[in-house]
Amino acid sequence: MRQFQTHFFLCVPLLLGSLIPLTGNAFNFILLAFILLLAWKSNKQFRTDIKAGKSLLLVNAAFFLYFSIQTIIILAKGNLAAKPNYGMFESLLLCFILIPVYVSTWRSWISPRLLQKFLLNFCLGCLALNTYALVHVIHSFELKSVKETFLFLYDTRFAANRPLLGTTLWLEAQATLLAIAAIASYFLFIVRQKHRLLLFLLFIILTTFLSFTMTKSAIIGFILGFILVNIFLWRRLSSRMKIIFSLLAIVVATSCFPLAKHFPKQLRINEIKQEIHNIQ
């Protein structure tokens, strides 16, 4: 059972990064089936883990109680933005119950190595989904060249909310998962000693996908936050890594300078005006 639990634990991030953003509540029922199986097969250990993690469950129960009271007040006032329907609160309740229960069962067997694999699988799941989405966009809109593809992706924010695999890939969910995956891949690049080049390449690809889903101001904000984080991490790096990062910074700066020098100012002014008009 422990081996099956470990395999399931490593499959969850793959689903979280790839299919779950498309399937929605399907993950709740997969998790419900696993928890019922775990409670049946390892009843004693399951009850011990739940008791040990009761503080985590109480926090989520308190928040769900607050949400329920707030919902009752809104229903009493009658000014609803949308009519409540079956499935809204049931899925929310499943999230507040199943996820804390599942996390509580980790206590007896989780390890730093498994957590690193969890994050890596999540990053790979995001990479797979967004690679497929990129191919789908290129094929659907018949983009012929690399320049045309990049311009289209940045102008439309990765084609915004679009149909994919029989459902809709929502831009907000996609951007959030990509941001988490990019940060996780960079964390793995710092922590892990093996395959650092591949992890850094994974970080670059995920960050590029993330830039497609964001406005230019959001991209600048993400870069500034990334720079601030690296200032704090700089002192912990070895001399070799400091030299490598310095060389990479020089290469990026010298590559971007000619582009910034020849970038038409009037075009940027028109883009800012259009963005302000879209917000209004």
Coordinates of C-alpha atoms in Angstrom, one line a residue:
M1 CA 0.0 0.0 0.0
R2 CA 2.9 2.4 0.8
Q3 CA 4.4 1.9 -2.7
F4 CA 1.0 2.5 -4.3
Q5 CA 0.6 5.6 -2.1
T6 CA 4.0 6.9 -3.3
H7 CA 3.1 6.3 -7.0
F8 CA -0.2 8.1 -6.6
F9 CA 1.6 11.0 -4.8
L10 CA 3.9 11.4 -7.8
C11 CA 1.0 11.1 -10.3
V12 CA -1.0 13.9 -8.7
P13 CA 1.4 16.8 -9.7
L14 CA 1.4 15.5 -13.3
L15 CA -2.4 15.8 -13.3
L16 CA -2.3 19.1 -11.5
G17 CA -0.1 20.6 -14.2
S18 CA -1.7 19.1 -17.2
L19 CA -5.2 17.6 -17.3
I20 CA -6.8 19.0 -14.1
P21 CA -7.0 22.6 -15.3
L22 CA -9.1 21.2 -18.2
T23 CA -11.2 18.7 -16.3
G24 CA -12.1 20.7 -13.1
N25 CA -14.0 18.6 -10.6
A26 CA -12.8 15.2 -11.9
F27 CA -9.7 15.5 -9.6
N28 CA -12.0 15.7 -6.6
F29 CA -13.5 12.3 -7.4
I30 CA -10.1 10.7 -8.1
L31 CA -8.9 12.0 -4.7
L32 CA -12.1 10.8 -3.0
A33 CA -11.7 7.3 -4.3
F34 CA -8.0 7.2 -3.2
I35 CA -8.8 8.4 0.3
L36 CA -11.6 5.9 0.7
L37 CA -9.2 3.1 -0.5
L38 CA -6.5 4.4 2.0
A39 CA -9.0 4.5 4.9
W40 CA -10.1 0.9 4.0
K41 CA -6.6 -0.6 3.5
S42 CA -4.7 1.2 6.3
N43 CA -7.4 2.2 8.7
K44 CA -5.2 2.4 11.8
Q45 CA -2.5 4.5 10.2
F46 CA -5.1 6.6 8.5
R47 CA -6.8 7.5 11.7
T48 CA -3.5 8.3 13.4
D49 CA -2.5 10.7 10.6
I50 CA -5.9 12.4 10.7
K51 CA -5.6 13.0 14.4
A52 CA -2.0 14.3 14.1
G53 CA -3.2 16.8 11.4
K54 CA -6.4 17.9 13.1
S55 CA -5.1 21.5 13.3
L56 CA -4.9 21.7 9.5
L57 CA -8.4 20.3 9.2
L58 CA -9.8 22.8 11.8
V59 CA -8.3 25.8 9.9
N60 CA -10.1 24.7 6.7
A61 CA -13.3 23.9 8.6
A62 CA -13.3 27.4 10.1
F63 CA -12.8 29.0 6.7
F64 CA -15.5 26.9 5.2
L65 CA -17.8 27.9 8.0
Y66 CA -17.1 31.6 7.3
F67 CA -17.7 31.1 3.6
S68 CA -21.0 29.3 4.4
I69 CA -22.2 32.1 6.7
Q70 CA -21.2 34.7 4.1
T71 CA -23.2 32.8 1.5
I72 CA -26.3 32.6 3.7
I73 CA -26.2 36.4 4.2
I74 CA -25.9 37.0 0.4
L75 CA -28.8 34.6 -0.3
A76 CA -30.9 36.4 2.4
K77 CA -30.2 39.8 0.7
G78 CA -31.2 38.4 -2.7
N79 CA -28.7 40.5 -4.8
L80 CA -27.0 37.5 -6.5
A81 CA -24.6 37.9 -9.4
A82 CA -25.5 34.4 -10.6
K83 CA -28.1 31.8 -9.5
P84 CA -26.7 29.1 -7.2
N85 CA -26.8 25.6 -8.8
Y86 CA -26.1 22.0 -7.8
G87 CA -22.4 21.3 -7.9
M88 CA -21.0 24.7 -6.8
F89 CA -20.9 24.1 -3.0
E90 CA -20.5 20.4 -3.3
S91 CA -17.2 20.8 -5.2
L92 CA -16.0 23.5 -2.8
L93 CA -16.8 21.3 0.2
L94 CA -14.8 18.4 -1.4
C95 CA -11.8 20.7 -1.8
F96 CA -12.0 21.9 1.8
I97 CA -12.3 18.3 3.1
L98 CA -10.3 16.1 0.7
I99 CA -7.2 18.1 0.2
P100 CA -6.5 18.7 4.0
V101 CA -7.2 15.0 4.7
Y102 CA -4.9 13.9 1.9
V103 CA -2.1 16.2 3.0
S104 CA -2.5 14.9 6.6
T105 CA -1.7 11.4 5.4
W106 CA 1.8 12.5 4.2
R107 CA 3.2 12.8 7.7
S108 CA 4.4 9.3 8.2
W109 CA 6.3 8.8 4.9
I110 CA 7.0 12.1 3.1
S111 CA 10.6 13.0 2.4
P112 CA 12.5 16.0 0.8
R113 CA 13.4 13.8 -2.1
L114 CA 9.7 12.9 -2.8
L115 CA 8.8 16.6 -2.5
Q116 CA 11.4 17.5 -5.1
K117 CA 10.0 14.8 -7.4
F118 CA 6.5 16.1 -6.8
L119 CA 7.6 19.6 -7.9
L120 CA 9.5 18.3 -10.9
N121 CA 6.4 16.3 -12.1
F122 CA 4.2 19.3 -11.7
C123 CA 6.6 21.4 -13.9
L124 CA 6.7 18.6 -16.5
G125 CA 2.9 18.4 -16.5
C126 CA 2.7 22.2 -17.1
L127 CA 5.3 21.9 -19.8
A128 CA 3.3 19.1 -21.6
L129 CA 0.0 21.0 -21.4
N130 CA 1.4 24.3 -22.7
T131 CA 3.5 22.7 -25.4
Y132 CA 0.3 21.0 -26.7
A133 CA -1.5 24.4 -26.4
L134 CA 1.2 26.1 -28.4
V135 CA 1.0 23.5 -31.2
H136 CA -2.8 23.8 -31.1
V137 CA -2.6 27.6 -31.5
I138 CA -0.1 27.4 -34.3
H139 CA -2.2 24.9 -36.2
S140 CA -5.6 26.6 -35.5
F141 CA -4.5 30.1 -36.6
E142 CA -2.2 28.9 -39.4
L143 CA 0.9 30.7 -38.2
K144 CA 3.7 30.4 -40.7
S145 CA 6.8 31.8 -39.1
V146 CA 8.5 32.1 -35.8
K147 CA 8.2 35.9 -35.8
E148 CA 4.5 35.8 -36.7
T149 CA 3.9 33.2 -33.9
F150 CA 5.6 35.3 -31.2
L151 CA 3.8 38.5 -32.2
F152 CA 0.4 36.7 -32.2
L153 CA 1.0 35.0 -28.8
Y154 CA 2.1 38.3 -27.2
D155 CA -0.7 40.3 -28.8
T156 CA -3.5 37.8 -27.9
R157 CA -2.0 36.6 -24.5
F158 CA -1.6 33.0 -25.7
A159 CA -4.9 33.2 -27.6
A160 CA -6.7 34.0 -24.3
N161 CA -9.5 31.6 -23.2
R162 CA -9.7 29.0 -25.9
P163 CA -11.2 25.5 -26.6
L164 CA -8.7 22.7 -26.0
L165 CA -9.2 18.9 -25.8
G166 CA -13.0 19.3 -25.8
T167 CA -13.1 21.9 -23.0
T168 CA -11.9 25.4 -22.3
L169 CA -8.4 26.4 -21.1
W170 CA -8.9 29.5 -19.0
L171 CA -6.1 32.1 -19.2
E172 CA -6.1 32.9 -15.4
A173 CA -5.7 29.3 -14.4
Q174 CA -3.0 28.8 -17.1
A175 CA -1.0 31.8 -16.0
T176 CA -1.3 30.9 -12.3
L177 CA 0.0 27.4 -12.8
L178 CA 2.8 28.6 -15.1
A179 CA 4.0 31.1 -12.5
I180 CA 4.0 28.4 -9.8
A181 CA 5.8 26.0 -12.1
A182 CA 8.4 28.5 -13.1
I183 CA 9.2 29.3 -9.5
A184 CA 9.3 25.6 -8.6
S185 CA 11.7 24.8 -11.5
Y186 CA 14.0 27.6 -10.4
F187 CA 13.9 26.3 -6.8
L188 CA 14.8 22.8 -8.0
F189 CA 17.7 24.3 -10.1
I190 CA 19.1 25.8 -6.9
V191 CA 18.5 22.8 -4.6
R192 CA 19.4 19.8 -6.8
Q193 CA 22.9 18.9 -7.6
K194 CA 22.2 16.8 -10.7
H195 CA 20.8 17.8 -14.2
R196 CA 21.1 21.6 -13.4
L197 CA 21.4 22.5 -17.0
L198 CA 18.1 20.7 -17.9
L199 CA 16.4 22.3 -14.9
F200 CA 17.5 25.8 -15.9
L201 CA 16.3 25.1 -19.5
L202 CA 13.0 24.0 -18.0
F203 CA 12.8 27.2 -16.1
I204 CA 13.5 29.3 -19.2
I205 CA 10.8 27.5 -21.2
L206 CA 8.2 27.8 -18.5
T207 CA 9.0 31.5 -18.0
T208 CA 8.6 32.0 -21.8
F209 CA 5.2 30.4 -21.7
L210 CA 4.3 32.5 -18.7
S211 CA 5.3 35.7 -20.6
F212 CA 2.8 34.8 -23.3
T213 CA -0.1 34.9 -20.8
M214 CA 0.9 38.2 -19.1
T215 CA 0.7 41.9 -20.0
K216 CA 4.0 43.7 -20.5
S217 CA 3.7 45.4 -17.1
A218 CA 3.1 42.1 -15.4
I219 CA 6.2 40.6 -17.2
I220 CA 8.3 43.5 -15.9
G221 CA 7.0 43.0 -12.4
F222 CA 7.8 39.3 -12.5
I223 CA 11.3 40.0 -13.7
L224 CA 11.9 42.6 -10.9
G225 CA 10.6 40.2 -8.3
F226 CA 12.9 37.5 -9.7
I227 CA 15.9 39.9 -9.5
L228 CA 15.1 40.7 -5.9
V229 CA 15.0 37.0 -5.0
N230 CA 18.3 36.4 -6.7
I231 CA 19.9 39.3 -4.7
F232 CA 19.1 37.4 -1.5
L233 CA 20.2 34.1 -2.9
W234 CA 23.5 35.5 -4.4
R235 CA 25.4 35.1 -1.1
R236 CA 24.6 31.4 -0.9
L237 CA 25.9 30.6 -4.4
S238 CA 29.3 29.1 -4.9
S239 CA 32.0 31.1 -6.8
R240 CA 31.5 28.9 -9.9
M241 CA 27.7 29.6 -10.0
K242 CA 28.3 33.3 -9.4
I243 CA 30.6 33.4 -12.5
I244 CA 28.0 31.5 -14.6
F245 CA 25.1 33.8 -13.5
S246 CA 27.3 36.9 -14.2
L247 CA 28.1 35.6 -17.7
L248 CA 24.4 34.9 -18.4
A249 CA 23.4 38.3 -17.2
I250 CA 26.0 39.9 -19.5
V251 CA 24.8 37.8 -22.5
V252 CA 21.1 38.7 -21.8
A253 CA 21.9 42.4 -21.4
T254 CA 24.0 42.7 -24.5
S255 CA 21.3 40.8 -26.5
C256 CA 18.5 43.0 -25.3
F257 CA 20.3 46.3 -25.8
P258 CA 20.2 46.4 -29.6
L259 CA 16.5 45.3 -29.5
A260 CA 15.6 48.1 -27.1
K261 CA 17.7 50.6 -29.1
H262 CA 15.9 49.9 -32.4
F263 CA 12.4 49.4 -30.9
P264 CA 10.1 52.0 -32.4
K265 CA 9.0 54.4 -29.6
Q266 CA 5.8 55.4 -31.4
L267 CA 4.7 51.7 -31.6
R268 CA 5.2 51.4 -27.8
I269 CA 3.2 54.5 -27.2
N270 CA 0.3 53.2 -29.3
E271 CA 0.4 49.9 -27.4
I272 CA 0.2 51.7 -24.0
K273 CA -2.8 53.7 -25.3
Q274 CA -4.5 50.5 -26.5
E275 CA -3.9 48.9 -23.1
I276 CA -5.4 51.9 -21.3
H277 CA -8.4 51.8 -23.6
N278 CA -8.9 48.1 -23.0
I279 CA -8.9 48.6 -19.2
Q280 CA -11.4 51.5 -19.5

